[in-house]
């Protein structure tokens, strides 16, 4: 199951658990590298794993974290499991960061206004 926006929340609102899952997946350099590689093309587990100096079960755990977060999806054809990027899910992180940026820009603008007012009062 891919966690996505929707349900009873307002349109575009995503649950904190979904946001946490996406940022948890993005927090590891191996997983970020895998996402970069998958942005070029889908790849099998063995193709993805060959570049990393770790046991296959450990690498597969990284893929599971990415899949649980909804950033990738997999399908199996015969004995080969292939992973592909789900770029839409990256919007969860983008939207959260945009909201935080907007919030902090407003706060900094308010602080700037307050400091300018204080400066004008001290010059009088």
XYZ file of C-alpha atoms in Angstrom:
124
model
C 0.000 0.000 0.000
C 1.370 3.408 -0.982
C 0.701 6.143 1.581
C -0.733 9.173 -0.160
C -2.650 12.323 0.511
C -6.380 12.066 0.803
C -8.914 10.565 3.146
C -10.654 12.913 5.556
C -7.965 15.577 5.470
C -8.337 18.705 3.342
C -7.108 18.360 -0.218
C -3.320 18.430 -0.354
C -2.982 17.732 3.388
C -0.907 14.655 4.198
C -0.842 12.811 7.499
C 2.201 13.259 9.738
C 2.904 9.517 9.478
C 3.234 9.769 5.690
C 5.521 12.806 5.971
C 7.609 11.001 8.606
C 7.922 7.956 6.340
C 9.113 10.006 3.380
C 11.692 11.920 5.420
C 12.820 8.707 7.132
C 13.402 7.176 3.705
C 15.275 10.278 2.528
C 17.446 10.402 5.652
C 19.850 7.706 4.491
C 22.537 8.338 1.830
C 22.180 4.842 0.341
C 18.442 5.312 -0.125
C 18.939 8.781 -1.620
C 21.464 7.312 -4.047
C 19.039 4.543 -5.016
C 16.363 7.175 -5.703
C 18.800 9.043 -7.919
C 19.585 5.908 -9.853
C 15.907 5.031 -10.209
C 15.204 8.518 -11.542
C 17.086 7.472 -14.690
C 15.386 4.096 -15.146
C 13.749 1.188 -13.346
C 16.172 -1.481 -12.130
C 16.211 -4.935 -10.636
C 17.288 -5.567 -7.068
C 20.534 -7.165 -8.222
C 21.333 -4.248 -10.540
C 20.722 -1.770 -7.729
C 22.609 -3.775 -5.104
C 25.783 -4.402 -7.108
C 27.235 -0.950 -6.366
C 26.995 -1.242 -2.582
C 29.357 -2.992 -0.234
C 26.690 -4.637 1.916
C 24.927 -7.950 2.180
C 21.897 -8.328 -0.075
C 19.441 -8.700 2.847
C 20.691 -5.391 4.274
C 20.271 -3.691 0.913
C 16.779 -5.140 0.497
C 15.843 -3.513 3.823
C 16.690 -0.131 2.259
C 14.386 -0.955 -0.646
C 11.607 -1.923 1.766
C 11.908 1.428 3.551
C 11.674 3.222 0.208
C 8.667 1.150 -0.830
C 6.842 1.648 2.492
C 7.327 5.397 2.121
C 5.747 5.274 -1.335
C 8.838 6.713 -3.040
C 9.321 3.529 -5.075
C 7.157 0.619 -6.157
C 8.144 -2.830 -7.256
C 6.788 -5.576 -9.427
C 7.901 -9.122 -9.868
C 8.251 -10.881 -13.208
C 9.279 -14.465 -12.699
C 12.157 -14.397 -10.242
C 13.163 -10.791 -10.901
C 11.850 -7.962 -8.740
C 12.133 -4.570 -10.418
C 11.870 -1.203 -8.665
C 10.784 2.101 -10.141
C 10.573 5.620 -8.801
C 7.215 7.141 -7.821
C 8.063 10.814 -8.417
C 4.643 12.064 -7.257
C 5.442 10.930 -3.711
C 8.422 13.316 -3.604
C 5.836 16.103 -3.529
C 5.097 15.138 0.065
C 8.559 16.367 1.079
C 8.463 19.313 -1.340
C 5.097 20.525 -0.034
C 6.100 20.168 3.610
C 9.316 22.107 3.007
C 7.442 24.804 1.076
C 4.995 25.253 3.978
C 7.879 25.500 6.447
C 9.689 28.014 4.261
C 6.558 30.158 3.967
C 6.031 30.042 7.735
C 9.611 31.055 8.499
C 9.652 33.792 5.857
C 6.539 35.316 7.453
C 8.120 35.081 10.903
C 11.346 36.671 9.714
C 9.400 39.430 7.967
C 7.546 40.120 11.226
C 10.829 40.164 13.137
C 12.329 42.547 10.578
C 9.326 44.878 10.898
C 9.565 44.794 14.672
C 13.307 45.524 14.647
C 12.864 48.390 12.186
C 10.143 49.837 14.415
C 12.418 49.518 17.458
C 15.258 51.196 15.559
C 12.993 54.116 14.565
C 11.857 54.534 18.166
C 15.427 54.683 19.463
C 16.368 57.319 16.863
C 13.614 59.684 18.086
